[in-house]
Coordinates of C-alpha atoms in Angstrom, one line a residue:
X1 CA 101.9 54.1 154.6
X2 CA 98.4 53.1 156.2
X3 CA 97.4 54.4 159.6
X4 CA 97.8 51.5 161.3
X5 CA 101.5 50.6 160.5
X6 CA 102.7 52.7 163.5
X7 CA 101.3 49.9 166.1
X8 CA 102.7 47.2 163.6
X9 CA 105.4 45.4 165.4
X10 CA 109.3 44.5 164.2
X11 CA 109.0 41.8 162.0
X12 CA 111.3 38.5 162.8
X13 CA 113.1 37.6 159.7
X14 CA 116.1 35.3 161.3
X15 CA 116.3 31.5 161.4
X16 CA 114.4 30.1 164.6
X17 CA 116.2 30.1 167.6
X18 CA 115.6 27.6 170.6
X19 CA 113.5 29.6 173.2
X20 CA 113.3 33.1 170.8
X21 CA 109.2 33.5 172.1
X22 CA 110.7 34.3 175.6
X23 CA 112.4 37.3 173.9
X24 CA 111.0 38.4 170.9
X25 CA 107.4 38.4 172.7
X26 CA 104.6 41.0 171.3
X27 CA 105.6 44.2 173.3
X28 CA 109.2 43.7 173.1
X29 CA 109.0 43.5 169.2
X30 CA 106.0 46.8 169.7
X31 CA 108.6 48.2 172.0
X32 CA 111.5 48.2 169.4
X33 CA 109.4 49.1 166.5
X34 CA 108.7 52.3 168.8
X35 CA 112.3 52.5 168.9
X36 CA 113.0 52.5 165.5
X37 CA 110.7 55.0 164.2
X38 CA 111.4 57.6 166.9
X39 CA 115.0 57.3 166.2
X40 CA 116.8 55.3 163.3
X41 CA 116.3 58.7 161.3
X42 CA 118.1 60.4 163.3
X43 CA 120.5 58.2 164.1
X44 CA 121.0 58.4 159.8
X45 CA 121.7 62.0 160.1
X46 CA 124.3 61.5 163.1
X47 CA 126.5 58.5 160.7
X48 CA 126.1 61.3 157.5
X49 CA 127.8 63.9 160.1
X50 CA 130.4 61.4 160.9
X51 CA 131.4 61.6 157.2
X52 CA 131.4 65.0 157.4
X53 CA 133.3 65.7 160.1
X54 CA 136.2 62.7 158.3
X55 CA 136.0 64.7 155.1
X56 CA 137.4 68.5 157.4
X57 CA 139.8 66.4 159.6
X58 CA 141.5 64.9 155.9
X59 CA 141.3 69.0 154.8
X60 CA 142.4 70.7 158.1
X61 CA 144.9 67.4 159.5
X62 CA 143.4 68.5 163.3
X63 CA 141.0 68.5 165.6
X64 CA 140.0 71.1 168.3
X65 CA 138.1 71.9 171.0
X66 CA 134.1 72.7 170.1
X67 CA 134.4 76.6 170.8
X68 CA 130.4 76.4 170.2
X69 CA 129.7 74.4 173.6
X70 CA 132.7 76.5 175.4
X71 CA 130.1 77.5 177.9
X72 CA 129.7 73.7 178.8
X73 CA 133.4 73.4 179.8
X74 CA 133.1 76.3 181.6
X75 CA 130.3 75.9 183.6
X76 CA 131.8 75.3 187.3
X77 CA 128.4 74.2 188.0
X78 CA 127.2 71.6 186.7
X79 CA 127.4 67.5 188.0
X80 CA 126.0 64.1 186.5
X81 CA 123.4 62.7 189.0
X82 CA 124.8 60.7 192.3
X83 CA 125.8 56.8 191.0
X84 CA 123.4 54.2 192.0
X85 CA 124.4 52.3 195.3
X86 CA 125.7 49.3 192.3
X87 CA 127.5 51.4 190.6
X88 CA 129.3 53.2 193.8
X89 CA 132.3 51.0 194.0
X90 CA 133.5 49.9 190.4
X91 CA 137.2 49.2 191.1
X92 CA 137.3 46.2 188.9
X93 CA 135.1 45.2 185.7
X94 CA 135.7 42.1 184.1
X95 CA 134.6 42.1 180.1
X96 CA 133.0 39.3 177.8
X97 CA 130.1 38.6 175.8
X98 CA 126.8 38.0 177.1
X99 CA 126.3 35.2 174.4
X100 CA 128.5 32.2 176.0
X101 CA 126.6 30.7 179.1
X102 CA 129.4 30.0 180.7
X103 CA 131.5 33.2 180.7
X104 CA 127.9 34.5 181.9
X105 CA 128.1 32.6 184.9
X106 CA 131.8 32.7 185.7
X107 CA 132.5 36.4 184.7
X108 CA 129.1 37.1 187.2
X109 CA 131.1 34.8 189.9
X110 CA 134.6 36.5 189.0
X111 CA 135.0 38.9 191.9
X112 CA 134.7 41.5 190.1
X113 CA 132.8 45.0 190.8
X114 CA 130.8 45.1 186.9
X115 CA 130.3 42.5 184.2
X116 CA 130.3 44.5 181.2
X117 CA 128.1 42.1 179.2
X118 CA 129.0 42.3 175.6
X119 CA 127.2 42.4 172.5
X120 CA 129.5 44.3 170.2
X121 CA 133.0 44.2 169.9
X122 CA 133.3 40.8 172.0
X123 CA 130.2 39.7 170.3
X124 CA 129.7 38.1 166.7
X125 CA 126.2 39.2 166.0
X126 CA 124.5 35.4 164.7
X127 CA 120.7 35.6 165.2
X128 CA 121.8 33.2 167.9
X129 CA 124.3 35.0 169.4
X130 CA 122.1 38.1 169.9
X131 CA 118.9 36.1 171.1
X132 CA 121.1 33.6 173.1
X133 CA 122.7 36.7 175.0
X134 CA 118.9 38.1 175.8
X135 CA 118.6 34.5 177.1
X136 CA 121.6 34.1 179.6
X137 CA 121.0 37.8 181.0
X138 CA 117.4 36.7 181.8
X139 CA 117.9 33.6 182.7
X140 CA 121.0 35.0 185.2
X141 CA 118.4 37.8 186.6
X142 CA 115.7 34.9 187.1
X143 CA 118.9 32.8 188.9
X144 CA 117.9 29.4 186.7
X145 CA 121.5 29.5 184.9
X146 CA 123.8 27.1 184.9
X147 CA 126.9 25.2 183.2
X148 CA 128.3 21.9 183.0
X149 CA 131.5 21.4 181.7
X150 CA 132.1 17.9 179.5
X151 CA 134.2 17.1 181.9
X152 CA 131.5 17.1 184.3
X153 CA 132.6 20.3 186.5
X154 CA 129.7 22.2 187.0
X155 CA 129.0 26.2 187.6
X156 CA 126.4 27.8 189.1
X157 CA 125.6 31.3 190.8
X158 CA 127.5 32.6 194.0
X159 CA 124.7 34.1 196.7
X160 CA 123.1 37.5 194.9
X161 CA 125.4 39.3 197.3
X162 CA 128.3 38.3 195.9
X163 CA 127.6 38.7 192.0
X164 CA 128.8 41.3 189.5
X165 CA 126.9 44.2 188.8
X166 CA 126.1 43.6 184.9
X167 CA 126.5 46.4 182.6
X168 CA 125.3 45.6 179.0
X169 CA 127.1 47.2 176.0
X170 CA 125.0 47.1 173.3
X171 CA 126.1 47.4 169.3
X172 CA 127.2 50.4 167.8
X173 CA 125.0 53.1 165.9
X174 CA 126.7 52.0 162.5
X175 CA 125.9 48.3 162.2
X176 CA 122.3 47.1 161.4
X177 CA 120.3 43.9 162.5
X178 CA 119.0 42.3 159.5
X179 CA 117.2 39.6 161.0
X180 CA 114.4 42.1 162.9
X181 CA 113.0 44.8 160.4
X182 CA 110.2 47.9 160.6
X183 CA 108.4 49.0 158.1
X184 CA 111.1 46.8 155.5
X185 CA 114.2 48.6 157.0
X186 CA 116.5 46.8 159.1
X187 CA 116.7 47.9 162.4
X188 CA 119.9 49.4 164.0
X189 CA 121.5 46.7 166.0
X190 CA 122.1 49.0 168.7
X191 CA 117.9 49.5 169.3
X192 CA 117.5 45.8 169.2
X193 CA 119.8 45.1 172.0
X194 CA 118.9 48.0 174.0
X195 CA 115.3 47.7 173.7
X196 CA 115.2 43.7 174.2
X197 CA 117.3 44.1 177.0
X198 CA 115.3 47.4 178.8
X199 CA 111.8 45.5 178.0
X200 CA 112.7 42.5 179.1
X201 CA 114.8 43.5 182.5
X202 CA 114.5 47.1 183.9
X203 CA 111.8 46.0 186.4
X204 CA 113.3 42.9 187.6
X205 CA 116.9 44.9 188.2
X206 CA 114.6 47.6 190.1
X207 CA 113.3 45.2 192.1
X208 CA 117.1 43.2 193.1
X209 CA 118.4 46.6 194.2
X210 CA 120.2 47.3 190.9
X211 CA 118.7 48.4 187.8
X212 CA 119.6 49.1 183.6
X213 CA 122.8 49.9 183.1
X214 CA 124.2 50.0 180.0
X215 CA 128.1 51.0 178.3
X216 CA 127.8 53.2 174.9
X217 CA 130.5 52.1 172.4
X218 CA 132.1 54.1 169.7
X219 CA 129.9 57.3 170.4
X220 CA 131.9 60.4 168.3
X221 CA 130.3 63.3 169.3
X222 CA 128.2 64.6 171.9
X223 CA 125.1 65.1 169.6
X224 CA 125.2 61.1 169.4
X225 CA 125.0 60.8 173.2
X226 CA 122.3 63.3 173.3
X227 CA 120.2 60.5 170.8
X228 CA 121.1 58.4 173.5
X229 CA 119.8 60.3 176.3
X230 CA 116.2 60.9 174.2
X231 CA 116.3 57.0 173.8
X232 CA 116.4 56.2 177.5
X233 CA 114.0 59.3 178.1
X234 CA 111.4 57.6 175.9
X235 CA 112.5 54.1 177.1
X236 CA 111.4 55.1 180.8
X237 CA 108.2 57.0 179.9
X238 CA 107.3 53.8 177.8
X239 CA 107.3 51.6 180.8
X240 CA 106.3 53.5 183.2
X241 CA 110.0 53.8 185.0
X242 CA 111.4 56.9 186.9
X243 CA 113.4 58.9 185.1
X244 CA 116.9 58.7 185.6
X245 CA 116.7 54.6 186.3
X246 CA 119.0 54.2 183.3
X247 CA 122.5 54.9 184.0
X248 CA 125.0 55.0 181.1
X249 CA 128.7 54.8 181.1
X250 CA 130.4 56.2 177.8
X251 CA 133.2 54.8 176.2
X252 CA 135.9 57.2 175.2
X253 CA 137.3 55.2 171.8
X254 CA 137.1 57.4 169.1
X255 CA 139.7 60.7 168.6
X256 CA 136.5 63.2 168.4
X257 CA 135.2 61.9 171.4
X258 CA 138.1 63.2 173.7
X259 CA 137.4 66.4 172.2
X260 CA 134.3 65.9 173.5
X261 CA 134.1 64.5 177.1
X262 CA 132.4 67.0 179.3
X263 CA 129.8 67.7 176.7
X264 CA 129.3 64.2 176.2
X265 CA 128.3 63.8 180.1
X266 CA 126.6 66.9 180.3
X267 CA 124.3 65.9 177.7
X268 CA 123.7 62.5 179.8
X269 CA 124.3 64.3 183.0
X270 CA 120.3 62.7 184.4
X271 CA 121.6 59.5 183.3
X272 CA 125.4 59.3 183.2
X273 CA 127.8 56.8 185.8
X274 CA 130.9 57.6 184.1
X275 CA 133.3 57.4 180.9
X276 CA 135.7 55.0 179.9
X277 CA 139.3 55.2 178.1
X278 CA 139.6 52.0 175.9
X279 CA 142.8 51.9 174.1
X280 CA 142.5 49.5 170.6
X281 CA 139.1 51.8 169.4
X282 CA 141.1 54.6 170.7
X283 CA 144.3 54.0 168.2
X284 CA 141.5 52.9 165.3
X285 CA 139.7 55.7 165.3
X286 CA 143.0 58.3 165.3
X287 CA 144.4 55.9 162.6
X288 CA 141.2 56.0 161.0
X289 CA 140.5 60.0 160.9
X290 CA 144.0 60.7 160.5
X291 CA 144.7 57.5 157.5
X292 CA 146.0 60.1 155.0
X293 CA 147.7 62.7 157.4
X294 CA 151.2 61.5 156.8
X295 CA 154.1 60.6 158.3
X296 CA 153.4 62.6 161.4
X297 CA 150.2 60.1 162.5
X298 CA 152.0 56.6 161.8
X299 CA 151.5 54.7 164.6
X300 CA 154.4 52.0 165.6
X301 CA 153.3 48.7 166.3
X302 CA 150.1 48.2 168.5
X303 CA 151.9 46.8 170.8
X304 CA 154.6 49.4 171.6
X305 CA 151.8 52.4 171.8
X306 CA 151.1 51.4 175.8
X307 CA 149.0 54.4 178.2
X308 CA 152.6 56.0 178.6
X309 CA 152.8 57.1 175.3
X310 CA 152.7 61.2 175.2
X311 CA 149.0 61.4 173.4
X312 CA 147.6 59.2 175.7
X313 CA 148.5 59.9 178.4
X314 CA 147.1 62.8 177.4
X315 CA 143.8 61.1 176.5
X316 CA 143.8 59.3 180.2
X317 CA 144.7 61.9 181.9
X318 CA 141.8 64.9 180.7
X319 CA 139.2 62.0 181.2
X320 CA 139.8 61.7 185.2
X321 CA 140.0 65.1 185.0
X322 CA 136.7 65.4 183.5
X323 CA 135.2 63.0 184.8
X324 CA 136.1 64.0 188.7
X325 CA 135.3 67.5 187.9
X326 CA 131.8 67.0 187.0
X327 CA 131.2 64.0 190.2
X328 CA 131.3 61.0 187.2
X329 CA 133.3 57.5 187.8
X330 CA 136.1 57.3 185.6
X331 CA 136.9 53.8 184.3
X332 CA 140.3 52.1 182.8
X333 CA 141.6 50.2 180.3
X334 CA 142.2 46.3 179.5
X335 CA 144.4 44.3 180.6
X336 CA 143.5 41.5 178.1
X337 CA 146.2 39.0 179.1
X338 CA 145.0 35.3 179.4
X339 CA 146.9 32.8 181.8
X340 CA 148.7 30.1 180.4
X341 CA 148.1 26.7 181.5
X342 CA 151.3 25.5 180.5
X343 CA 154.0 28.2 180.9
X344 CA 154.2 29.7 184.5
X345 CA 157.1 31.9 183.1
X346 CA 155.2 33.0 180.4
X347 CA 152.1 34.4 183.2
X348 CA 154.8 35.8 185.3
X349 CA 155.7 38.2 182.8
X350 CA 153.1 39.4 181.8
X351 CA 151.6 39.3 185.1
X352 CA 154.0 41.7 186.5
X353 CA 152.7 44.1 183.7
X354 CA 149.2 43.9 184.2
X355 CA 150.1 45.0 187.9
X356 CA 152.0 47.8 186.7
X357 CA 149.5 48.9 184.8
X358 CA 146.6 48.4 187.1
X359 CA 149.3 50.5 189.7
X360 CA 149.3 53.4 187.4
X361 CA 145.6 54.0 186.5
X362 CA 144.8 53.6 190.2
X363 CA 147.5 56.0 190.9
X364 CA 146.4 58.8 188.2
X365 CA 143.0 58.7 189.5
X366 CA 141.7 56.4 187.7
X367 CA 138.4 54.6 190.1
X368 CA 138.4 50.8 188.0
X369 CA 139.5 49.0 185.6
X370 CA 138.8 46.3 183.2
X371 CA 140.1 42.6 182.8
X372 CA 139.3 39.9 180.2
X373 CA 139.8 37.1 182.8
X374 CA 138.9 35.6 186.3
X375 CA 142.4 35.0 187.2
X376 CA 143.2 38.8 186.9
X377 CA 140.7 40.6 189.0
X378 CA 142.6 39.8 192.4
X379 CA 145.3 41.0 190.6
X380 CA 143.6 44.5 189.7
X381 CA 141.6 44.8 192.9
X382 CA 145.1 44.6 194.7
X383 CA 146.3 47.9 192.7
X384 CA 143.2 49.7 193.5
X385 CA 142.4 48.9 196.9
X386 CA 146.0 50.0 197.6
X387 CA 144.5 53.4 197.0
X388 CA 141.0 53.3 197.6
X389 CA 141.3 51.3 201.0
X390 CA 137.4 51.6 201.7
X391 CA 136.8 54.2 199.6
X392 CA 134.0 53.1 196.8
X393 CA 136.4 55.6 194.6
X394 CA 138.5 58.6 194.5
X395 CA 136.4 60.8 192.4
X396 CA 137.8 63.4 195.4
X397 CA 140.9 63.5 193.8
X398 CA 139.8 66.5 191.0
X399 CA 143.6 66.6 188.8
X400 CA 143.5 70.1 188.7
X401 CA 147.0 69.6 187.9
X402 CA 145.8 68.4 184.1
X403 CA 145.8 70.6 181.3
X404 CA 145.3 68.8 178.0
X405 CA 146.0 71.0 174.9
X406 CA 144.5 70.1 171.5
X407 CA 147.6 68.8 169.9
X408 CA 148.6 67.0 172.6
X409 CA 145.8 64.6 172.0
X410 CA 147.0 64.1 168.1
X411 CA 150.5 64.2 168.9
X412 CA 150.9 60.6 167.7
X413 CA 154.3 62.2 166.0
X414 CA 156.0 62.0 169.7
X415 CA 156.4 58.3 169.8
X416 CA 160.0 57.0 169.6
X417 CA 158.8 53.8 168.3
X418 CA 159.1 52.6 164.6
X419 CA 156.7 49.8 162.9
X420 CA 158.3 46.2 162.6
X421 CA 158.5 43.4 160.2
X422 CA 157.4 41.6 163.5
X423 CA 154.9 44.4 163.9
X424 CA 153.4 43.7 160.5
X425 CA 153.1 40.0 160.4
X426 CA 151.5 39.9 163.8
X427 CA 148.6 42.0 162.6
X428 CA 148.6 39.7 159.5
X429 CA 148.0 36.9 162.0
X430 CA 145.5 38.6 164.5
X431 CA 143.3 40.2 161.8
X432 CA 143.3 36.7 159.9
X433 CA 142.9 34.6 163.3
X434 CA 140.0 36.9 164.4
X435 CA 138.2 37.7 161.5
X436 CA 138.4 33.3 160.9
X437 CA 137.0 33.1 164.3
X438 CA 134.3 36.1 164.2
X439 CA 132.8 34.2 161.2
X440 CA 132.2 31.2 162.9
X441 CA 130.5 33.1 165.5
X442 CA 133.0 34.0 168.0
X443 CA 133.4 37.7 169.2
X444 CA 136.4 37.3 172.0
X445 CA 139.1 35.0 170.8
X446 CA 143.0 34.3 173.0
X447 CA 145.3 35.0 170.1
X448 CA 148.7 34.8 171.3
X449 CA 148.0 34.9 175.4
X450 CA 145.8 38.1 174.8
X451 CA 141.8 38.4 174.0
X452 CA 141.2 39.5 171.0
X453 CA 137.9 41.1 169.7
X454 CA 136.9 43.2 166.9
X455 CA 138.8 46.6 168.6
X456 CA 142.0 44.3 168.2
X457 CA 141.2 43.4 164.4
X458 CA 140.6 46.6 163.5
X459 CA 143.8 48.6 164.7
X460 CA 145.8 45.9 163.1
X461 CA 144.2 46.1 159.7
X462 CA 144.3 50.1 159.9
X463 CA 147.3 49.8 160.4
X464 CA 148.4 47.7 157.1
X465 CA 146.2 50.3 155.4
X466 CA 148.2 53.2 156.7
X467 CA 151.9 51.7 156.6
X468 CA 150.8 50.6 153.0
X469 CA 149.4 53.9 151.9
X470 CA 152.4 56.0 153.6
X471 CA 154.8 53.7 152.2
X472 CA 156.8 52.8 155.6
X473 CA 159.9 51.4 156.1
X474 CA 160.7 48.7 158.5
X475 CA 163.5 47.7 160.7
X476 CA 164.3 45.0 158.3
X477 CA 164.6 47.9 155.6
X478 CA 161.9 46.5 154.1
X479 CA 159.0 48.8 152.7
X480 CA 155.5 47.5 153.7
X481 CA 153.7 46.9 150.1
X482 CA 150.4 45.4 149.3
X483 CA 152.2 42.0 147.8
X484 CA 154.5 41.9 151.3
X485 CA 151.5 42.2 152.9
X486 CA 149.7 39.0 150.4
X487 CA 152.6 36.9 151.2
X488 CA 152.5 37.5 154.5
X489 CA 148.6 36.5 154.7
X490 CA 149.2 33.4 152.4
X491 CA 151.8 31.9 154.6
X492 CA 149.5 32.6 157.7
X493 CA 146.6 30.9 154.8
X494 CA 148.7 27.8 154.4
X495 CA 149.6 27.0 158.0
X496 CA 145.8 26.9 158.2
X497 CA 143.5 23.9 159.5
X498 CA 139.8 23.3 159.1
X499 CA 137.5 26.1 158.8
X500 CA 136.8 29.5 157.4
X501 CA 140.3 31.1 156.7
X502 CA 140.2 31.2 152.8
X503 CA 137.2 33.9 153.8
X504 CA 139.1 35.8 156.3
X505 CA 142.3 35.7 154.2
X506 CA 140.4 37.4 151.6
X507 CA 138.0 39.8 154.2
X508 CA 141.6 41.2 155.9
X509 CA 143.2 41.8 152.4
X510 CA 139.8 43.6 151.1
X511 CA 139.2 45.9 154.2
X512 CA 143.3 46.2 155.2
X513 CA 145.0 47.0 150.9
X514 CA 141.4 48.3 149.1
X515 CA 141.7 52.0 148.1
X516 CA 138.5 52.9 149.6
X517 CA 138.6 52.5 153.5
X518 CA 136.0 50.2 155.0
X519 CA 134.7 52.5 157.8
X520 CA 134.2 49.3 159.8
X521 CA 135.4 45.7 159.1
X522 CA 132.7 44.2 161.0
X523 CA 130.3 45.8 158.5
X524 CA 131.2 43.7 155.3
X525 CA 132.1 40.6 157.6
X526 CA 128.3 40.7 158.8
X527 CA 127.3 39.8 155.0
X528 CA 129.2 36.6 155.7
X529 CA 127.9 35.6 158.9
X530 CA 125.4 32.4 158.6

């Protein structure tokens, strides 16, 4: 390697894109070059530990508490810095991705608290979608953002006032961008949406009173949030920013994460706002560490594992604990219902769930929420502000009454619920009916009334993998086997229309019956995207 190839920018090696100079300028492409070399190697290391770690839970069938960062937990002492005036009051966050102009606009207008402004799991990663997301954020901050319906209705922006907060979730560390590479190496897709966002936008949010804020997806272990923290370090000296500007909230979806919260926010503690308890990674990742545990960790239908279930409650519970007890914002799950237009019957009922669930986070302690559409954030803003009143949060309320034993966490074995034939042909449909959609560039997709993304497709896979591999039994008597499960798909096949579905027919059979398990769907799916 010559001297100079340090200073030598990313290179651009995706299809043009309408306006990509406003993005991939000079120093942004310099800026995520520096990215890259300070820490793709490092992120390597962290996704070889991952397989590590898999490889002892398949030997041991557990997971503990670290006893080497004991002295982090115990620590009475310690607190993430004070949230940012934006950030204060988060009692509802409405999710979808960044790439689709108009959810930009209407999910900034929604009422709610946060935008969490997707580029992963909501997000199909096209060259377009992850240069046109760049392009709606800036064009948003710059307020020249707009949508016209082809009916004619027209959106634009509410007063600045009155908008969302955006937080932007970039990928995860396991899934590369082919289309910008450094030195002939690809570029982790999480770099390329951090660092494009950060370059482009940090000043301007300083400067409207807000600033970069970003939610951290499928983080398994504390080590990876400390390669987040050095990124943000090095982002901030790069430009010049205060440190401590960023402010990062952490989603708790993987199983080794919960094992892991305080030392996950003590390692961000300069730049931390809070953690988050998403359920579909949540049940992935425990079906996915857990695949070959046996009997003891098959999970029922995704459907029937709600936030009352036993484990996760325990799981919900420890993480407003934690996050109380160390001065940190802690943030609920989805209600990913979407109103139907048609059946008023249909929204009542599922309605008076989302409220019910909305009732209980607020009542555990819980300081926001997230909802996948407009028409639900008066709904989730009524649960909270039943308990807040004009309180920003209740991060007062410490739950010293929690204590959250390792096996409780795992105890997936306490659920009364069995998997169904309905069960099993409804994540036939899903994986098929998102995967088809993903491929033609769509990351958040109503399946059945709910929003699907790439979380949903992947519990319902796993969970064809698992009932196939432990050879489960169904209501019907049935036993799930790989040619159920290929009949199942080809009806779902033939009742198709235009488009890709002979692809993701055979994509859900590959990554859902294969012997070897696909660590992540979306990484062979990303080899079919145009």
């Amino acid at each position: 390697m010559s001297a100079a190839t340090p200073a030598e920018p990313a290179v651009v090696q995706g299809p043009p894109v309408e306006r990509q100079e406003e993005v991939l300028t000079d120093g942004a492409l310099a800026f995520v070059a520096a990215l890259h070399r300070r820490f793709t190697g490092r992120r390597d290391e962290l996704l070889a530990q991952r397989a590590v770690r898999r490889a002892e839970i398949a030997r041991t069938g557990r997971l503990d508490f670290l006893p080497g960062t004991a002295r982090i937990r115990e620590d009475p002492s310690w607190r993430v810095a004070p949230a940012p005036a934006a950030l204060e009051d988060r009692r509802v966050e409405i999710t979808g991705p960044a790439d689709d102009r108009r959810m930009t606009v209407n999910a900034l207008n929604s009422g709610a608290r946060v935008w969490l402004a997707d580029f992963e799991d909501a997000s199909a990663p096209t060259w377009q979608n992850v240069l046109g997301g760049q392009l709606n954020l800036i064009d948003a901050y710059a307020r020249r953002i707009d949508f016209t319906t082809p009916e004619g209705k027209s959106y634009a922006l509410r007063p600045a006032e009155e908008l969302a907060t955006v937080v932007m979730r970039p990928r995860g560390w396991h899934l590369d961008e082919r289309h910008l590479t450094v030195d002939g190496r690809p570029v982790p897709g999480a770099l390329v949406d951090f660092g494009l966002y950060f370059f482009h936008n940090a000043r301007r949010l300083l400067e409207l009173g807000k600033g970069p804020y970003f939610y951290l997806p499928k983080t398994e272990s504390h080590l990876e949030a400390r390669l987040w923290n050095d990124v943000f370090v090095f982002a901030q000296d790069w430009t010049g920013l205060p440190h401590g500007t960023v402010r990062a909230t952490v989603l708790i979806e993987t199983i080794t994460a919960a094992y892991e919260m305080e030392e996950i926010l003590h390692e961000l503690r300069d730049h931390a706002s809070g953690l988050n308890a998403g359920r579909w990674d949540y049940l992935f990742s425990i079906v996915k560490n857990f695949r070959d545990g046996g009997e003891r960790f098959v999970l029922p239908d995704r459907n029937a594992v709600t936030m009352t279930a036993p484990f996760m409650r325990a799981y919900t519970e420890l993480l407003v604990r934690t996050c109380h007890k160390r001065g940190a914002h802690a943030i609920g799950g989805m209600a990913a219902f979407i109103p139907s237009r048609k059946d008023p019957e249909v929204n009542e009922v599922a309605l008076e769930k989302v409220r019910a669930d909305k009732d209980r986070e607020a009542a555990d302690g819980f300081d926001g929420s997230w909802v996948a559409h407009p028409d639900l954030v008066p709904v989730a803003r009524a649960s909270f502000d039943a308990v807040l009143g004009a309180r920003p949060h209740q991060k007062d309320r410490l739950r010293e009454d929690v204590h959250v034993t390792a096996d409780q966490l795992i105890a997936v074995d306490s659920l009364k619920a069995r998997p169904t034939s309905e069960g099993l042909r409804n994540a036939v449909q899903v994986g098929i009916r998102y995967i088809e959609s993903w491929l033609r560039g769509h990351g958040a997709v109503a399946v059945f009334h709910l929003m699907e993304d790439a979380a949903t497709a992947e519990i319902s896979r796993s969970q064809i993998w698992q009932w196939v591999h432990a050879g489960v039994v169904l209501d019907t008597g049935e036993k799930v086997t790989a040619e159920l499960v290929r009949r199942l798909a080809a009806a779902e096949l033939a009742a198709a229309d235009e488009g890709r579905w002979q692809e993701a027919h055979d994509l859900l059979l590959k990554v859902a019956l294969d012997e070897d398990y696909a660590e992540f769907l979306t990484l062979p799916a990303y080899e079919l995207l145009e």
